[in-house]
Amino acid sequence: MATNKTTKAVEESEQVANPAPAKTAPKQTSSKAKASSAPKASTKTAAAPKKTAPKKAAPKASEKAEPTPQNSKQVAQNEDKKKILFVASEALPYVKSGGLADVAGALPKALNKQGCDTRVILPLYMDIPNSFRQTMVYVGNCYVTLSWRYQYCGIFTQQYDGVTYYFIDNEYYFKRHGLYGHYDDGERFAFFSKAVLECLKVIDFKPDIIHCNDWHSALTPVFLDCFYRGQDETRNTKTVFTIHNIEFQGKYGDGMISDVLGLDQGARRLVELDGCVNFMKGGIECSNKVTTVSPTYANEILTPFFGYDMQKILNNRRYKLSGIINGIDTAKLDPMTDKSLFKNFNLENFGDKVKNKTALQELLGLPVREDVAMIGMVGRLTHQKGLDLLTCVIERLLNMDIQLVILGTGDWKYENQLKEIQNRYSGRLRAIINFSSDMASKIYGATDMFLMPSKFEPCGLSQMIAMRYGSIPIVRETGGLKDTVPPYNHETKEGRGFTFVTYNADDMLYAIERAVGLYYDYKEEWKQVVHNAMTADFSWDNIAKQYLELYNNL
Ligand code: GLC
């Protein structure tokens, strides 16, 4: 998640450079100045959308209407619901830089389908499109202390797809372009993590579970234990911390522990690792349960190769670690309805898929051939995604009778290498160095195979989308790739893809050769693999049940 590239929500609209002033939301205090505790009325708020802030403060429990027999039944039902506060640094449809946004945009909705009351809380970034900001409702405000700092925290809310979202408003920390990559990210997300707890009084929500994700919200369980235990809102609250990518841990100089986090000597050990403050360690130490996004990755991160120096801590806390695989939004990601495709298709009329191939070939200026094996790659062009393996053997790969279409941005060296190779293999390679979800869909829809040779992959979503679109994954057996792509077995006719184990370019090439061989020479068997892939269930419903079971066992 630690990228400052923000791929914004699909429902994008024009960006607010300077959010419009609102009528009555309280003024924000400056970062350094210690403000008086009473919020002053003013004419401006950090990101208050024009005319809407404060629309009308959401009624507090005490101000709610008297219960009638009907609504008291409803209230009782709501009381019975498991209350979950899902804390994330990004979520669709508001802001996205990576897979966390997909999960935070889908899991809460799926949990609510299981009868929970799940609400999501996010920073009110400037990059959240104006179309959303305009309809947000101001709930109230509070102040957050971070050591000697005393920071304004406005709270906005909005319903989307049956889920209540809350937004933490503070201009000093969030009125900037880009989600991450600022010099003071540590302080920004320490503020966010504490604001989550402080605002519970204002939003009148007593969560049974606070579910935090990645290092950006990892300090919430730490602050809960150190400063908020015993308070009414969190008296019975349990915490879950999910690791989406252990590479990014939120590591800063240990001076932050007292100067920003305001933790005393006794609490240092919760967040200190190798002479630094490490936010993720705090999340692991203080949460009741730690999960990651696939069972295989849960085992892998216990070892030095995958653990990024967290393996020792995780081995000590192994009793509370588990892995639950992610799902994909099967309603939105459906080749039968996806508007980006040239021609919609499903398993019953799979013959139509090839029209997507020829149309994409035309669009990209590749030789138009129905019969050629077309391989796709969609994702960040970084070492995590196995780009070093690909660039190592790409010329040998392009000497095979295939076409390769790559979409994504990332490390400069890979972008340039691919552009250079494209010049020499213009009939076989297209490297599209940008990101567009429309083009991503077109590639999933057009290709026969999907290459994802990741060095590590906590879960991975693209391979699941590819399978749904009948593009057979060729993956390294790591993390979620191992859990979602069982290799095709000629004897049993089971399996959905082609895999290799060792992080080695020749092994990858051999897996590609096996896939291409089956595609050209064993057409009936290829249909079987496609059938296996397209009928696999990657929906969130089953996964939400697993999370619910985890919550219920806390
Ligand atoms: C991160 C991981 C990816 C995972 C996603 C959502 O982006 O790299 O594998 O699918 O988080 O959990």
Coordinates of C-alpha atoms and ligand atoms in Angstrom, one line a residue:
M1 CA 0.0 0.0 0.0
A2 CA 2.9 2.3 0.4
T3 CA 2.6 4.0 -2.9
N4 CA 1.8 7.6 -3.6
K5 CA 0.1 6.7 -6.9
T6 CA -3.6 7.0 -6.5
T7 CA -5.8 5.3 -8.9
K8 CA -9.0 7.0 -8.1
A9 CA -12.5 5.6 -7.8
V10 CA -14.4 4.5 -10.9
E11 CA -17.2 7.0 -10.2
E12 CA -14.7 9.8 -10.5
S13 CA -15.6 13.3 -11.0
E14 CA -13.7 16.6 -11.0
Q15 CA -11.2 17.0 -8.2
V16 CA -11.6 19.7 -5.5
A17 CA -8.4 21.6 -5.4
N18 CA -9.7 23.8 -2.6
P19 CA -12.7 22.4 -0.9
A20 CA -15.5 24.9 -0.7
P21 CA -16.1 26.7 2.5
A22 CA -19.0 25.5 4.5
K23 CA -21.4 27.5 6.6
T24 CA -21.0 26.4 10.2
A25 CA -18.5 23.6 10.7
P26 CA -16.0 24.4 13.4
K27 CA -12.6 25.9 12.6
Q28 CA -9.6 23.6 12.6
T29 CA -6.8 24.3 14.9
S30 CA -3.2 24.6 13.6
S31 CA -1.0 21.6 14.0
K32 CA 1.4 22.9 16.6
A33 CA -0.7 25.4 18.5
K34 CA -2.4 24.0 21.5
A35 CA -6.0 25.0 21.1
S36 CA -8.6 25.7 23.7
S37 CA -10.9 22.7 24.2
A38 CA -14.1 24.4 23.1
P39 CA -14.5 24.2 19.3
K40 CA -15.1 27.6 17.9
A41 CA -17.7 28.2 15.3
S42 CA -16.2 29.5 12.1
T43 CA -17.0 29.9 8.4
K44 CA -14.7 27.2 7.1
T45 CA -13.9 23.6 7.4
A46 CA -11.1 21.4 6.0
A47 CA -13.0 19.5 3.4
A48 CA -16.5 20.4 4.1
P49 CA -18.4 20.1 0.8
K50 CA -20.3 23.2 -0.3
K51 CA -23.7 23.7 1.2
T52 CA -23.7 20.3 2.8
A53 CA -21.6 20.7 5.9
P54 CA -23.0 20.5 8.4
K55 CA -26.2 19.4 6.7
K56 CA -27.7 18.2 9.8
A57 CA -25.8 16.5 12.6
A58 CA -26.8 12.9 12.9
P59 CA -29.0 12.6 16.0
K60 CA -27.3 11.3 19.1
A61 CA -28.9 8.3 20.8
S62 CA -30.3 10.5 23.5
E63 CA -32.0 12.7 20.9
K64 CA -33.6 9.9 19.0
A65 CA -37.4 9.5 18.7
E66 CA -39.3 7.7 21.4
P67 CA -39.5 4.0 20.7
T68 CA -42.9 2.7 19.4
P69 CA -43.7 -1.0 19.5
Q70 CA -42.6 -1.3 15.9
N71 CA -39.4 0.6 16.0
S72 CA -38.4 -0.9 19.4
K73 CA -38.5 -4.3 17.7
Q74 CA -36.2 -2.8 15.0
V75 CA -33.9 -1.3 17.6
A76 CA -33.8 -4.7 19.4
Q77 CA -32.9 -6.3 16.1
N78 CA -30.1 -3.8 15.5
E79 CA -28.9 -4.3 19.0
D80 CA -28.5 -8.0 18.3
K81 CA -26.4 -7.3 15.2
K82 CA -22.7 -7.8 15.5
K83 CA -21.2 -4.2 15.3
I84 CA -18.0 -3.9 13.4
L85 CA -16.0 -0.8 12.7
F86 CA -13.7 -1.5 9.7
V87 CA -10.7 0.8 9.7
A88 CA -8.8 1.3 6.5
S89 CA -6.6 3.9 4.8
E90 CA -8.4 3.4 1.4
A91 CA -11.7 1.9 0.2
L92 CA -13.6 1.8 -3.0
P93 CA -15.5 3.6 -4.3
Y94 CA -13.8 6.6 -2.6
V95 CA -10.0 6.1 -3.0
K96 CA -7.8 3.3 -4.2
S97 CA -4.1 2.7 -4.6
G98 CA -4.1 -1.1 -4.3
G99 CA -5.9 -4.2 -3.3
L100 CA -6.8 -3.0 0.2
A101 CA -9.3 -0.6 -1.4
D102 CA -11.1 -3.6 -3.1
V103 CA -11.3 -5.5 0.1
A104 CA -12.5 -2.5 2.2
G105 CA -15.0 -1.8 -0.5
A106 CA -16.4 -5.3 -0.6
L107 CA -16.0 -7.2 2.8
P108 CA -18.1 -4.7 4.9
K109 CA -21.0 -5.0 2.4
A110 CA -20.7 -8.8 2.5
L111 CA -20.7 -8.8 6.3
N112 CA -23.8 -6.8 6.4
K113 CA -25.5 -9.3 4.1
Q114 CA -24.7 -11.8 6.9
G115 CA -26.6 -9.7 9.3
C116 CA -23.8 -7.5 10.8
D117 CA -23.8 -3.8 11.2
T118 CA -20.4 -3.0 9.6
R119 CA -19.3 0.6 9.2
V120 CA -16.1 1.8 7.5
I121 CA -13.9 4.7 8.7
L122 CA -11.5 6.5 6.4
P123 CA -9.4 9.7 6.3
L124 CA -11.2 12.4 4.4
Y125 CA -8.5 12.8 1.8
M126 CA -8.6 15.6 -0.7
D127 CA -8.5 13.0 -3.5
I128 CA -12.0 11.7 -2.6
P129 CA -14.0 12.9 -5.6
N130 CA -16.2 15.9 -5.2
S131 CA -19.3 13.9 -6.3
F132 CA -19.1 12.0 -3.0
R133 CA -18.1 14.9 -0.9
Q134 CA -21.1 16.9 -1.9
T135 CA -23.5 14.5 -0.3
M136 CA -21.6 13.8 2.9
V137 CA -23.2 14.8 6.1
Y138 CA -21.4 16.5 9.0
V139 CA -21.8 14.5 12.2
G140 CA -19.8 16.5 14.7
N141 CA -16.2 17.0 15.9
C142 CA -13.8 16.2 18.6
Y143 CA -10.1 16.8 19.4
V144 CA -7.3 14.2 19.3
T145 CA -4.2 14.4 21.5
L146 CA -0.9 13.1 20.1
S147 CA 1.6 13.7 22.9
W148 CA 1.7 17.5 23.1
R149 CA -0.4 18.0 19.9
Y150 CA -4.1 18.8 20.1
Q151 CA -5.7 18.2 16.7
Y152 CA -9.2 19.0 15.3
C153 CA -11.1 16.0 14.1
G154 CA -14.3 16.6 12.1
I155 CA -16.5 13.6 11.3
F156 CA -18.6 13.3 8.1
T157 CA -20.8 10.4 7.1
Q158 CA -22.4 8.8 4.0
Q159 CA -24.2 5.7 3.1
Y160 CA -23.0 3.7 0.1
D161 CA -24.3 0.3 -1.0
G162 CA -25.9 -0.3 2.4
V163 CA -22.8 0.5 4.3
T164 CA -22.3 3.5 6.6
Y165 CA -19.0 5.3 5.9
Y166 CA -17.3 7.8 8.3
F167 CA -14.6 10.2 7.2
I168 CA -12.1 11.8 9.5
D169 CA -11.6 15.4 8.6
N170 CA -8.4 17.3 9.3
E171 CA -7.0 19.7 6.8
Y172 CA -3.5 19.8 8.2
Y173 CA -3.1 16.0 7.6
F174 CA -5.3 15.2 4.7
K175 CA -5.7 18.3 2.5
R176 CA -3.0 17.1 0.2
H177 CA -2.8 15.2 -3.1
G178 CA -1.9 11.6 -2.8
L179 CA -2.8 9.2 -0.1
Y180 CA 0.7 8.2 1.0
G181 CA 4.3 9.3 0.5
H182 CA 4.3 12.4 2.6
Y183 CA 7.2 13.3 4.9
D184 CA 4.9 13.0 8.0
D185 CA 3.0 9.8 7.1
G186 CA 3.8 8.4 10.5
E187 CA 2.2 11.3 12.3
R188 CA -0.7 11.4 9.8
F189 CA -1.7 7.8 10.4
A190 CA -1.0 7.9 14.1
F191 CA -3.6 10.8 14.1
F192 CA -6.0 8.8 12.0
S193 CA -5.6 5.7 14.2
K194 CA -6.4 7.6 17.4
A195 CA -9.1 9.7 15.8
V196 CA -11.0 6.4 15.1
L197 CA -11.3 5.8 18.9
E198 CA -11.9 9.4 19.9
C199 CA -14.8 9.9 17.4
L200 CA -16.7 6.9 18.8
K201 CA -18.3 9.2 21.4
V202 CA -19.5 11.5 18.6
I203 CA -20.9 8.9 16.3
D204 CA -22.5 7.0 19.1
F205 CA -21.4 3.6 18.0
K206 CA -20.1 0.9 20.4
P207 CA -18.3 -1.6 18.2
D208 CA -18.0 -5.2 19.2
I209 CA -15.1 -5.5 16.9
I210 CA -12.7 -2.9 15.5
H211 CA -11.1 -4.4 12.4
C212 CA -7.9 -2.6 11.4
N213 CA -5.9 -3.1 8.2
D214 CA -2.2 -2.7 7.4
W215 CA 0.2 -0.4 9.2
H216 CA -1.9 2.8 8.6
S217 CA -4.4 1.8 11.2
A218 CA -2.3 -0.6 13.2
L219 CA -2.0 1.8 16.1
T220 CA -5.7 1.8 16.9
P221 CA -5.5 -1.4 19.0
V222 CA -2.4 0.1 20.7
F223 CA -4.2 3.3 21.6
L224 CA -7.2 1.4 22.6
D225 CA -5.2 -0.6 25.2
C226 CA -3.2 2.3 26.4
F227 CA -5.7 5.1 26.5
Y228 CA -9.3 4.0 26.0
R229 CA -9.8 0.7 27.9
G230 CA -12.7 0.9 30.3
Q231 CA -14.5 3.7 28.5
D232 CA -18.1 3.1 27.8
E233 CA -17.8 3.0 23.9
T234 CA -15.1 0.3 24.0
R235 CA -15.8 -1.6 27.2
N236 CA -16.4 -4.9 25.3
T237 CA -14.6 -4.1 22.1
K238 CA -12.3 -6.8 20.6
T239 CA -9.7 -6.1 17.9
V240 CA -8.7 -7.8 14.7
F241 CA -5.7 -6.7 12.6
T242 CA -5.3 -7.8 9.0
I243 CA -2.0 -7.8 7.1
H244 CA -2.4 -7.2 3.4
N245 CA 1.2 -6.7 2.7
I246 CA 4.0 -7.2 5.3
E247 CA 6.6 -5.3 3.3
F248 CA 5.2 -2.0 4.5
Q249 CA 5.2 -1.8 8.3
G250 CA 5.3 1.9 9.1
K251 CA 8.8 2.2 10.5
Y252 CA 10.1 5.5 11.9
G253 CA 12.7 6.8 14.3
D254 CA 12.0 5.7 17.9
G255 CA 11.7 9.4 18.9
M256 CA 8.1 9.2 17.7
I257 CA 7.1 6.8 20.5
S258 CA 6.9 9.6 23.1
D259 CA 6.9 12.7 20.9
V260 CA 4.0 11.7 18.6
L261 CA 2.4 8.5 20.0
G262 CA 2.6 9.8 23.5
L263 CA 3.3 6.4 24.9
D264 CA 5.2 6.1 28.2
Q265 CA 8.2 4.0 28.9
G266 CA 6.2 0.9 29.9
A267 CA 4.3 0.8 26.6
R268 CA 7.4 1.2 24.3
R269 CA 7.9 -2.5 24.0
L270 CA 4.5 -2.7 22.2
V271 CA 5.7 -0.7 19.2
E272 CA 9.5 -0.9 19.3
L273 CA 11.3 -3.2 16.9
D274 CA 15.0 -3.2 16.0
G275 CA 15.5 0.3 17.4
C276 CA 12.6 1.9 15.5
V277 CA 8.9 2.5 16.1
N278 CA 7.0 -0.1 14.0
F279 CA 3.3 0.5 13.7
M280 CA 2.6 -3.0 12.4
K281 CA 4.2 -4.6 15.4
G282 CA 1.9 -2.6 17.6
G283 CA -1.1 -3.9 15.7
I284 CA 0.1 -7.5 16.0
E285 CA 0.9 -7.2 19.7
C286 CA -2.3 -5.5 20.8
S287 CA -5.0 -7.1 18.6
N288 CA -7.0 -10.1 19.8
K289 CA -6.6 -11.8 16.4
V290 CA -4.2 -11.2 13.5
T291 CA -5.2 -12.3 10.0
T292 CA -3.7 -12.1 6.6
V293 CA -5.3 -12.5 3.3
S294 CA -4.5 -16.2 2.5
P295 CA -3.7 -19.3 4.5
T296 CA -0.5 -19.8 2.6
Y297 CA 0.7 -16.3 3.2
A298 CA -0.1 -16.8 6.9
N299 CA 2.5 -19.5 7.0
E300 CA 5.0 -17.8 4.7
I301 CA 5.3 -14.7 6.8
L302 CA 6.6 -16.8 9.7
T303 CA 9.8 -17.3 7.7
P304 CA 12.7 -14.8 7.0
F305 CA 12.2 -14.7 3.2
F306 CA 8.6 -13.4 3.5
G307 CA 8.6 -12.0 6.9
Y308 CA 10.5 -8.7 6.3
D309 CA 11.9 -8.9 9.9
M310 CA 8.5 -9.4 11.5
Q311 CA 8.8 -13.2 11.5
K312 CA 10.1 -13.3 15.1
I313 CA 7.2 -11.3 16.4
L314 CA 4.7 -13.4 14.4
N315 CA 6.1 -16.7 15.6
N316 CA 5.7 -15.6 19.1
R317 CA 2.1 -14.6 18.4
R318 CA 1.3 -17.6 16.1
Y319 CA -1.6 -18.7 18.3
K320 CA -3.6 -15.7 17.1
L321 CA -2.6 -15.7 13.5
S322 CA -4.7 -17.1 10.6
G323 CA -5.3 -16.6 6.9
I324 CA -8.6 -15.9 5.2
I325 CA -8.5 -15.6 1.4
N326 CA -10.0 -12.5 -0.3
G327 CA -12.9 -12.6 -2.8
I328 CA -13.8 -10.5 -5.7
D329 CA -16.9 -8.5 -6.5
T330 CA -18.5 -11.1 -8.8
A331 CA -21.5 -8.9 -9.6
K332 CA -19.3 -6.2 -11.0
L333 CA -16.6 -8.4 -12.5
D334 CA -18.8 -10.5 -14.8
P335 CA -17.8 -11.1 -18.5
M336 CA -21.5 -11.3 -19.3
T337 CA -22.2 -7.8 -18.2
D338 CA -18.9 -5.9 -18.2
K339 CA -19.4 -2.9 -20.4
S340 CA -15.7 -2.6 -21.2
L341 CA -15.7 -5.8 -23.2
F342 CA -16.0 -5.7 -27.0
K343 CA -18.3 -8.7 -26.7
N344 CA -19.9 -10.1 -23.6
F345 CA -19.6 -13.9 -23.0
N346 CA -20.0 -16.6 -20.4
L347 CA -19.2 -20.3 -20.3
E348 CA -22.3 -21.2 -22.4
N349 CA -21.3 -19.0 -25.3
F350 CA -17.5 -19.1 -24.7
G351 CA -17.0 -18.9 -28.5
D352 CA -17.7 -15.2 -28.3
K353 CA -14.6 -14.6 -26.2
V354 CA -12.4 -14.7 -29.3
K355 CA -14.1 -11.5 -30.6
N356 CA -12.5 -9.7 -27.7
K357 CA -9.1 -11.0 -28.7
T358 CA -9.4 -9.9 -32.4
A359 CA -10.8 -6.5 -31.3
L360 CA -8.0 -5.9 -28.9
Q361 CA -5.4 -6.9 -31.5
E362 CA -6.9 -4.4 -33.9
L363 CA -7.0 -1.7 -31.2
L364 CA -3.3 -2.3 -30.2
G365 CA -2.0 -2.8 -33.8
L366 CA -1.1 -6.5 -33.2
P367 CA -1.5 -9.0 -36.0
V368 CA -5.1 -10.1 -36.0
R369 CA -5.1 -13.8 -35.4
E370 CA -7.9 -15.8 -33.7
D371 CA -5.8 -18.8 -33.2
V372 CA -2.7 -17.3 -31.5
A373 CA -2.2 -17.9 -27.8
M374 CA -2.6 -14.5 -26.2
I375 CA -1.1 -13.9 -22.7
G376 CA -2.0 -11.0 -20.5
M377 CA -0.4 -9.3 -17.4
V378 CA -2.1 -6.6 -15.4
G379 CA -0.5 -5.0 -12.3
R380 CA 2.2 -3.0 -10.8
L381 CA 5.5 -3.4 -12.6
T382 CA 7.6 -4.1 -9.5
H383 CA 9.8 -6.8 -8.1
Q384 CA 6.9 -8.1 -6.0
K385 CA 5.1 -9.0 -9.2
G386 CA 8.0 -11.0 -10.6
L387 CA 9.0 -8.5 -13.3
D388 CA 12.6 -9.5 -12.9
L389 CA 11.8 -13.1 -13.9
L390 CA 9.8 -11.8 -16.9
T391 CA 12.5 -9.5 -18.2
C392 CA 15.1 -12.2 -17.7
V393 CA 13.5 -14.5 -20.3
I394 CA 11.2 -12.2 -22.2
E395 CA 13.1 -12.7 -25.5
R396 CA 12.9 -16.4 -25.3
L397 CA 9.2 -16.1 -24.5
L398 CA 8.6 -13.8 -27.4
N399 CA 10.3 -16.3 -29.8
M400 CA 7.4 -18.6 -29.0
D401 CA 4.2 -18.3 -31.1
I402 CA 2.4 -16.0 -28.7
Q403 CA 1.2 -12.5 -28.1
L404 CA 1.9 -10.7 -24.8
V405 CA -0.1 -7.7 -23.6
I406 CA 1.1 -6.0 -20.4
L407 CA -0.8 -3.2 -18.6
G408 CA 0.6 -1.3 -15.6
T409 CA 3.0 1.2 -14.2
G410 CA 5.8 0.8 -11.7
D411 CA 9.6 0.8 -11.5
W412 CA 11.3 2.9 -14.1
K413 CA 13.7 0.2 -15.1
Y414 CA 10.9 -2.3 -16.0
E415 CA 8.9 0.3 -17.8
N416 CA 11.9 1.2 -20.0
Q417 CA 13.0 -2.4 -20.5
L418 CA 9.5 -3.3 -21.7
K419 CA 9.3 -0.3 -24.1
E420 CA 12.6 -1.2 -25.6
I421 CA 11.8 -4.8 -26.1
Q422 CA 8.4 -3.8 -27.6
N423 CA 10.3 -1.9 -30.3
R424 CA 12.1 -5.1 -31.4
Y425 CA 9.1 -7.4 -31.0
S426 CA 6.3 -5.2 -32.2
G427 CA 4.3 -8.0 -33.7
R428 CA 4.2 -9.9 -30.4
L429 CA 4.4 -7.5 -27.4
R430 CA 2.3 -4.5 -26.3
A431 CA 3.4 -2.9 -23.0
I432 CA 0.8 -0.3 -22.1
I433 CA 2.5 1.8 -19.4
N434 CA -0.5 3.3 -17.6
F435 CA -3.5 2.0 -15.7
S436 CA -7.1 2.0 -16.8
S437 CA -9.7 -0.4 -15.4
D438 CA -11.4 -0.3 -18.8
M439 CA -8.2 -1.6 -20.5
A440 CA -7.7 -4.1 -17.7
S441 CA -11.1 -5.6 -18.4
K442 CA -10.4 -5.7 -22.1
I443 CA -7.2 -7.7 -21.4
Y444 CA -8.9 -10.1 -19.0
G445 CA -11.6 -10.6 -21.7
A446 CA -9.3 -11.0 -24.6
T447 CA -6.5 -13.2 -23.3
D448 CA -6.2 -17.0 -23.1
M449 CA -3.7 -16.9 -20.3
F450 CA -2.8 -14.6 -17.5
L451 CA 0.8 -14.4 -16.2
M452 CA 1.4 -13.6 -12.5
P453 CA 4.8 -14.9 -11.4
S454 CA 4.9 -12.9 -8.1
K455 CA 7.8 -13.2 -5.7
F456 CA 5.3 -12.9 -2.9
E457 CA 1.5 -12.4 -3.2
P458 CA -0.5 -12.0 0.1
C459 CA -3.6 -12.8 -1.9
G460 CA -3.8 -11.3 -5.3
L461 CA -7.0 -10.4 -7.0
S462 CA -6.1 -10.3 -10.7
Q463 CA -5.7 -14.1 -11.0
M464 CA -9.3 -14.5 -9.7
I465 CA -10.6 -11.9 -12.1
A466 CA -8.7 -13.6 -14.9
M467 CA -10.2 -17.0 -14.1
R468 CA -13.7 -15.5 -14.1
Y469 CA -13.0 -14.1 -17.6
G470 CA -11.7 -17.5 -18.9
S471 CA -8.1 -16.4 -18.9
I472 CA -6.0 -19.2 -17.5
P473 CA -3.5 -18.1 -14.8
I474 CA 0.1 -19.1 -14.9
V475 CA 1.4 -18.3 -11.4
R476 CA 4.1 -19.0 -8.9
E477 CA 3.0 -21.1 -6.0
T478 CA 3.1 -18.4 -3.4
G479 CA 0.5 -16.8 -1.0
G480 CA -3.0 -16.4 -2.4
L481 CA -1.8 -17.6 -5.8
K482 CA -1.2 -21.0 -4.4
D483 CA -4.5 -21.0 -2.6
T484 CA -6.6 -20.0 -5.6
V485 CA -4.9 -21.6 -8.5
P486 CA -4.6 -25.4 -8.1
P487 CA -2.5 -26.6 -11.0
Y488 CA -4.2 -28.5 -13.8
N489 CA -3.8 -32.3 -13.6
H490 CA -4.1 -34.3 -16.8
E491 CA -5.1 -37.4 -15.0
T492 CA -7.9 -36.1 -12.8
K493 CA -8.8 -33.2 -15.2
E494 CA -8.9 -31.0 -12.1
G495 CA -7.1 -27.7 -11.6
R496 CA -7.4 -24.2 -13.0
G497 CA -4.0 -23.1 -14.1
F498 CA -0.3 -23.7 -14.5
T499 CA 2.2 -23.2 -11.7
F500 CA 5.8 -23.2 -10.7
V501 CA 7.4 -23.3 -7.3
T502 CA 10.9 -21.9 -7.3
Y503 CA 11.4 -18.3 -8.0
N504 CA 13.4 -19.1 -11.2
A505 CA 12.9 -17.7 -14.7
D506 CA 13.4 -21.0 -16.4
D507 CA 10.8 -22.7 -14.2
M508 CA 8.4 -19.8 -15.1
L509 CA 9.1 -20.3 -18.8
Y510 CA 8.5 -24.0 -18.5
A511 CA 5.1 -23.4 -16.9
I512 CA 4.2 -21.0 -19.8
E513 CA 5.4 -23.6 -22.3
R514 CA 3.1 -26.2 -20.7
A515 CA 0.1 -23.9 -20.9
V516 CA 0.8 -22.9 -24.5
G517 CA 1.3 -26.5 -25.4
L518 CA -2.0 -27.6 -24.0
Y519 CA -3.7 -24.6 -25.6
Y520 CA -2.5 -25.5 -29.1
D521 CA -2.4 -29.3 -29.0
Y522 CA -5.1 -30.4 -26.6
K523 CA -8.1 -28.2 -27.4
E524 CA -10.6 -30.4 -25.4
E525 CA -8.4 -30.4 -22.3
W526 CA -8.0 -26.7 -22.6
K527 CA -11.8 -26.3 -22.6
Q528 CA -11.8 -28.4 -19.4
V529 CA -9.3 -26.0 -17.7
V530 CA -11.4 -23.0 -18.8
H531 CA -14.5 -24.7 -17.4
N532 CA -12.8 -25.3 -14.1
A533 CA -11.6 -21.7 -13.9
M534 CA -14.8 -20.1 -14.9
T535 CA -17.0 -22.1 -12.5
A536 CA -14.8 -21.5 -9.4
D537 CA -16.5 -19.5 -6.6
F538 CA -14.6 -16.4 -5.6
S539 CA -17.6 -14.4 -4.2
W540 CA -17.3 -12.6 -0.9
D541 CA -20.3 -14.4 0.7
N542 CA -18.5 -17.4 1.9
I543 CA -15.5 -15.3 3.0
A544 CA -17.7 -13.0 5.1
K545 CA -18.9 -16.1 6.9
Q546 CA -15.4 -17.0 7.8
Y547 CA -14.7 -13.5 9.2
L548 CA -18.0 -13.7 11.2
E549 CA -16.9 -17.0 12.7
L550 CA -13.6 -15.4 13.7
Y551 CA -15.4 -12.4 15.3
N552 CA -17.8 -14.7 17.1
N553 CA -14.9 -16.7 18.6
L554 CA -13.3 -13.6 20.1
Ligands
GLC1 C1 -2.1 -6.2 -1.2 C2 -1.5 -7.5 -1.6 C3 -2.4 -8.3 -2.5 C4 -3.8 -8.5 -1.8 C5 -4.3 -7.1 -1.5 C6 -5.7 -7.1 -0.8 O1 -2.2 -5.3 -2.2 O2 -0.3 -7.2 -2.3 O3 -1.8 -9.6 -2.7 O4 -4.6 -9.1 -2.7 O5 -3.4 -6.4 -0.6 O6 -5.6 -7.9 0.4

